[in-house]
Tab-separated table of C-alpha atoms in Angstrom:
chain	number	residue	atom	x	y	z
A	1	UNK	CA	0.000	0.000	0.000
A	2	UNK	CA	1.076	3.149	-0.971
A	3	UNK	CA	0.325	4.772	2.817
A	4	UNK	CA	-2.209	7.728	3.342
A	5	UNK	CA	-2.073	10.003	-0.052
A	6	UNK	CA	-2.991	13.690	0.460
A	7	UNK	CA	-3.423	16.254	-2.005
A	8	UNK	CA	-2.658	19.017	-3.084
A	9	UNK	CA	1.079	19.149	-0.893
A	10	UNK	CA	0.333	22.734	-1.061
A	11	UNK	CA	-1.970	25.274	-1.324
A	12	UNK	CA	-1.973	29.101	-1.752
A	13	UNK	CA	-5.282	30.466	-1.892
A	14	UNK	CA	-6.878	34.485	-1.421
A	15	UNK	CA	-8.719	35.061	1.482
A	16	UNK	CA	-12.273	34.103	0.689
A	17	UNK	CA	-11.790	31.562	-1.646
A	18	UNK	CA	-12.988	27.897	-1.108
A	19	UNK	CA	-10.068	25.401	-0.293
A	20	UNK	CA	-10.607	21.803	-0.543
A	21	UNK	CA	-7.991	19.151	0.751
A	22	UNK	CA	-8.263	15.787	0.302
A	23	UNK	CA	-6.974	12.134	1.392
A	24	UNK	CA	-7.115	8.692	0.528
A	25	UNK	CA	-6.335	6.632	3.439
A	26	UNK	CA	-4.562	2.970	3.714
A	27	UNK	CA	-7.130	0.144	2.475
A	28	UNK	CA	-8.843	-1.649	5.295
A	29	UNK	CA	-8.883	0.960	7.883
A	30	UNK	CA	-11.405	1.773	9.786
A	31	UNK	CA	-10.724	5.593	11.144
A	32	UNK	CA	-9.723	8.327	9.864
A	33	UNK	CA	-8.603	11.731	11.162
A	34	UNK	CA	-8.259	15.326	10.021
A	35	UNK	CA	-5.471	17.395	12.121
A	36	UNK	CA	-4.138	21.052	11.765
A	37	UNK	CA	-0.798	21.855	12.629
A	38	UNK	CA	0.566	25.316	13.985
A	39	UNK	CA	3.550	26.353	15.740
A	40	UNK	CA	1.901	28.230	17.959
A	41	UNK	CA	-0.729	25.060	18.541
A	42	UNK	CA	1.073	21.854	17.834
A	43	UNK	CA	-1.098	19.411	16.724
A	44	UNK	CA	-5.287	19.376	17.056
A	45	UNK	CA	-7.353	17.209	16.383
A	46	UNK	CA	-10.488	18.618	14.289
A	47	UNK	CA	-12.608	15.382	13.198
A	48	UNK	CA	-12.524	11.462	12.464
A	49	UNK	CA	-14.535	9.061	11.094
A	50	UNK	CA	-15.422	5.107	11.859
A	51	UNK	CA	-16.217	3.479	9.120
A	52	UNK	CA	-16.963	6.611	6.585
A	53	UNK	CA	-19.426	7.996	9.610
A	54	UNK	CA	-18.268	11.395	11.765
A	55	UNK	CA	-17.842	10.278	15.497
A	56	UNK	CA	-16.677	13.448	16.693
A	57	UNK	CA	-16.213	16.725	15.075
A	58	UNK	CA	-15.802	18.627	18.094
A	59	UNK	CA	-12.211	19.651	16.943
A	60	UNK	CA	-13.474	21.778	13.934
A	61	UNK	CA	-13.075	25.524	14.733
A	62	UNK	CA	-16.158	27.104	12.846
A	63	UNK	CA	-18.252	26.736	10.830
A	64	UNK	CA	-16.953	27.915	7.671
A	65	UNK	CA	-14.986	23.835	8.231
A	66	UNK	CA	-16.874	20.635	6.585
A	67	UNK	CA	-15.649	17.568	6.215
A	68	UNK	CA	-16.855	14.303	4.395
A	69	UNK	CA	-16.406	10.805	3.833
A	70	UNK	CA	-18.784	9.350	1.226
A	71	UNK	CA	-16.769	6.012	0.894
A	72	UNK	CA	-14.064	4.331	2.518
A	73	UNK	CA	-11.469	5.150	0.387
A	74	UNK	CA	-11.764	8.945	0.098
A	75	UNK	CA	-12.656	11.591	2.372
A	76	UNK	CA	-12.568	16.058	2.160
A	77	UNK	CA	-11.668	18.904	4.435
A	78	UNK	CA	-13.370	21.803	2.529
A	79	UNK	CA	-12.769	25.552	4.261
A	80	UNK	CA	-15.359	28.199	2.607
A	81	UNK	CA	-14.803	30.858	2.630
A	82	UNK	CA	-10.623	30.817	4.053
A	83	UNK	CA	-9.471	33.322	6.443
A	84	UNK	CA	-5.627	33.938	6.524
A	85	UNK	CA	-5.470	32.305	10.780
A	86	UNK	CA	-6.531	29.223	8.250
A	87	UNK	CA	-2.731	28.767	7.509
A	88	UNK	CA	-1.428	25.761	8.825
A	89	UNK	CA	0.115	22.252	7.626
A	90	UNK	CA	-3.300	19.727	7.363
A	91	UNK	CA	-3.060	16.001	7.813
A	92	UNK	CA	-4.881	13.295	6.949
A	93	UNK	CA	-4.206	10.272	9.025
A	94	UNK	CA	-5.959	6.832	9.091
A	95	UNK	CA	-5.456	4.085	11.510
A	96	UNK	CA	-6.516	0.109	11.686
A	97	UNK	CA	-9.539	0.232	14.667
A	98	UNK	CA	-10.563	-2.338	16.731
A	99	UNK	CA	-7.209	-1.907	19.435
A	100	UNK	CA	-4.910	-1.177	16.723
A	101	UNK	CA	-4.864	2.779	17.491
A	102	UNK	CA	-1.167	3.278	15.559
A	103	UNK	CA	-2.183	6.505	13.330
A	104	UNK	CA	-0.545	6.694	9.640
A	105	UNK	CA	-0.359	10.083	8.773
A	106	UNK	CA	0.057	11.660	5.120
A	107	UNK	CA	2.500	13.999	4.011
A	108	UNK	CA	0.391	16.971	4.336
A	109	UNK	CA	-1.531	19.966	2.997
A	110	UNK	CA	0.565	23.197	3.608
A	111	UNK	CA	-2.092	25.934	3.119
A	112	UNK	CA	-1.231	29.195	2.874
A	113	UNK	CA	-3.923	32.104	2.564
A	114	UNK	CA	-3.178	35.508	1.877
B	1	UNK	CA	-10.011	16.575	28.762
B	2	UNK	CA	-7.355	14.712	29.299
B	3	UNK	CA	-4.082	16.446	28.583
B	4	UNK	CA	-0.471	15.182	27.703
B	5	UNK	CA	1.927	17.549	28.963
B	6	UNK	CA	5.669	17.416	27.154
B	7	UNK	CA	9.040	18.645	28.105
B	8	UNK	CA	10.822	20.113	27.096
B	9	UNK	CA	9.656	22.242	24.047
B	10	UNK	CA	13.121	22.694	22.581
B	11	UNK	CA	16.576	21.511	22.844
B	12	UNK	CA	19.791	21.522	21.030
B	13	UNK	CA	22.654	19.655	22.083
B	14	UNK	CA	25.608	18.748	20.768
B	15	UNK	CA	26.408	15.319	19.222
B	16	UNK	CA	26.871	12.471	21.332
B	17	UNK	CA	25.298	13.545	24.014
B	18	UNK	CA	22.537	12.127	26.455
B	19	UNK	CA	19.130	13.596	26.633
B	20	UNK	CA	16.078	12.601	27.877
B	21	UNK	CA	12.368	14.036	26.627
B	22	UNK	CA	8.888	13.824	28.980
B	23	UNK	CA	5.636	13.387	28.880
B	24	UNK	CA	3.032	13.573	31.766
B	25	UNK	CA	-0.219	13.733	32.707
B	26	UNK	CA	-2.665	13.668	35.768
B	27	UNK	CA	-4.893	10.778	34.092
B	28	UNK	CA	-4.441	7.576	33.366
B	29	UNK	CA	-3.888	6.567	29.809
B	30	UNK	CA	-4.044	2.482	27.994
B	31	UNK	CA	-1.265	2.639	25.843
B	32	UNK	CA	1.303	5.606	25.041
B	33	UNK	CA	2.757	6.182	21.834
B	34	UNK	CA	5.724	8.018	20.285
B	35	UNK	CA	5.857	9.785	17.215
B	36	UNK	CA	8.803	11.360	15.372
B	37	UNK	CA	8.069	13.586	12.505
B	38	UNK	CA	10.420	15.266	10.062
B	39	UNK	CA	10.056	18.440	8.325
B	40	UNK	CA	7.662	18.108	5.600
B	41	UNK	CA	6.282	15.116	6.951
B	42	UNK	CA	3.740	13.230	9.036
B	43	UNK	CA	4.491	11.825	12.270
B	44	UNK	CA	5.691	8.362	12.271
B	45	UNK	CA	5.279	6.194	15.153
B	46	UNK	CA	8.447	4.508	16.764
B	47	UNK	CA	6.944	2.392	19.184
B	48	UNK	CA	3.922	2.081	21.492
B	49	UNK	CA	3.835	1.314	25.407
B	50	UNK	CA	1.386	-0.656	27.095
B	51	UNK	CA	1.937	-1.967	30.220
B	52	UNK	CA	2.939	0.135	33.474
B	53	UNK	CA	6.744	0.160	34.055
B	54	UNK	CA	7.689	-1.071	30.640
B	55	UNK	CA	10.829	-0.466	28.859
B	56	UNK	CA	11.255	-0.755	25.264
B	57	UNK	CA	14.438	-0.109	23.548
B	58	UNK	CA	15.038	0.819	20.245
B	59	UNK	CA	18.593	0.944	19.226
B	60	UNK	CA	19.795	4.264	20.931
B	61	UNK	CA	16.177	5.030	22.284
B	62	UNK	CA	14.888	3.993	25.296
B	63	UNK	CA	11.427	4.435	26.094
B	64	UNK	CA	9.516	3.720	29.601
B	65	UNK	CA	6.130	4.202	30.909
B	66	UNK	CA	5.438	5.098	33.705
B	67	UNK	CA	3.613	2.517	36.554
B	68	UNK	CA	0.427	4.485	37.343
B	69	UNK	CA	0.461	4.618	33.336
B	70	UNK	CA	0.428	8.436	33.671
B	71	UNK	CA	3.426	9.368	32.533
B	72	UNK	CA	6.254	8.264	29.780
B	73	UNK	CA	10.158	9.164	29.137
B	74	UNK	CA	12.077	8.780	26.115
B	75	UNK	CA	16.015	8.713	26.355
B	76	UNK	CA	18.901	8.888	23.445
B	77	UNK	CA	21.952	7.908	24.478
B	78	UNK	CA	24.743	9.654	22.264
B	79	UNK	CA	22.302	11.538	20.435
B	80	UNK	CA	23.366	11.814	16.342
B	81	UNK	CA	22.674	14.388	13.796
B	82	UNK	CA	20.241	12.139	12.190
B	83	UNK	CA	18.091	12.144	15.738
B	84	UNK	CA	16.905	15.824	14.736
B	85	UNK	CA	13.344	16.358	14.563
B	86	UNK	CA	10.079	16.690	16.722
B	87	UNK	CA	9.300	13.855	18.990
B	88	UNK	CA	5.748	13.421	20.199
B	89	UNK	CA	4.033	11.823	22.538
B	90	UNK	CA	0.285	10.387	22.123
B	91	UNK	CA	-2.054	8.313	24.663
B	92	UNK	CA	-5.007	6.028	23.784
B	93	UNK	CA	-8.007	6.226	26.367
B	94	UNK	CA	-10.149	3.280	27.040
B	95	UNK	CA	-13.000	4.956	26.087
B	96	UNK	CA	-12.189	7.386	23.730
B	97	UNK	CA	-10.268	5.932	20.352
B	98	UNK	CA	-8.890	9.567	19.567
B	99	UNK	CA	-5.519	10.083	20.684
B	100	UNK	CA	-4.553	12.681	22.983
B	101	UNK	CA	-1.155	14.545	21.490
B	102	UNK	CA	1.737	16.377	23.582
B	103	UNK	CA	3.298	19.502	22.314
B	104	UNK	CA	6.293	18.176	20.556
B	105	UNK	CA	9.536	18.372	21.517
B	106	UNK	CA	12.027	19.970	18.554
B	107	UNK	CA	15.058	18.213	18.841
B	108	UNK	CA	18.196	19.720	17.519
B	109	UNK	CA	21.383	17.494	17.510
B	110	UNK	CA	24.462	19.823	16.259
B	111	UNK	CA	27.673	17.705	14.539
């Protein structure tokens, strides 16, 4: 398997504008998770998924964030409209289930908005 | 909420020497994990702890958790250039399968 596949590696968009990352996670697992990563923040958690459902999206800071799964192989982090605080380094990350918690994370989304 | 507290945030230290990076936290966690990530990249995990007291090594690292299963340590003996990068913690609650992440600790090792 190829691991977790995220695209676009990066992204420079005007403020305003609709940004839409996406991620294919590893074949036969069950969750997967969006994160945002700052300097200032580390590492948050802002949703994940069982099985292509949302469990908890607690994590997402407004509500111009939406995320979806429609099948197990493919899931979105959409931002509409982006704000420049919206810059940060976005990863996908999927992991096994049942007590296999071990997360594989992609390479990233480095979003930039001006 | 539980919270994983790491320390320290930043070091730099010179090659071949010792350091040692924490991770606490009031509650009690199932399993602890450690992550190192590299610029441009996602975390990776480098091993997992389970059991209260354990000690895993791998090759320079050394990584313990702590009895009460609160707390973990992860020590590099003669620390190498290639040992740059940020090390994080993560612990698995029983009832919750998100993990809960540390800060990071940037590692610097200097030739």
């Amino acid at each position: 398997d190829a691991g977790v596949i995220q695209s676009p590696r990066h992204e420079v968009t005007e403020m305003g504008q609709e940004v839409t990352l996406r991620c294919k996670p590893i074949s036969g697992h069950d969750y997967l998770f969006w994160y945002r990563q700052t300097m200032m923040r580390g590492l948050e958690l802002l949703i994940y998924f069982n099985n292509n459902v949302p469990i908890d999206d607690s994590g997402m800071p407004e509500d111009r964030f939406s995320a979806k799964m429609p099948n197990a192989s493919f899931s979105t982090l959409k931002i509409q409209p982006s704000e420049p605080r919206d810059s940060a380094v976005y990863f996908c990350a999927s992991s096994l289930g049942q007590e296999n918690t071990e997360a594989f994370f992609g390479q990233g989304t480095r979003l930039t908005v001006v | 909420t539980q919270l994983l507290e790491q320390s320290p945030q930043f070091l730099s230290i010179q090659e071949g020497e010792n350091l040692t990076v924490y991770c606490n936290s009031s509650s009690v966690f199932s399993s602890l994990q450690w992550y190192r990530q590299e610029p441009g990249e996602g975390p990776v995990l480098l091993v997992t702890v389970v059991t209260g007291g354990e000690v895993k090594k791998l090759k320079r690292l050394t990584f313990q958790f702590g009895d009460a299963r609160k707390d973990s340590s992860l020590h590099i003996t003669a620390a190498q250039p290639g040992d740059t990068g940020l090390y994080l913690c993560a612990g698995a609650e029983d009832s919750n399968y998100q993990l809960i992440w540390g800060a990071g600790t940037k590692l610097i090792i200097k030739p």
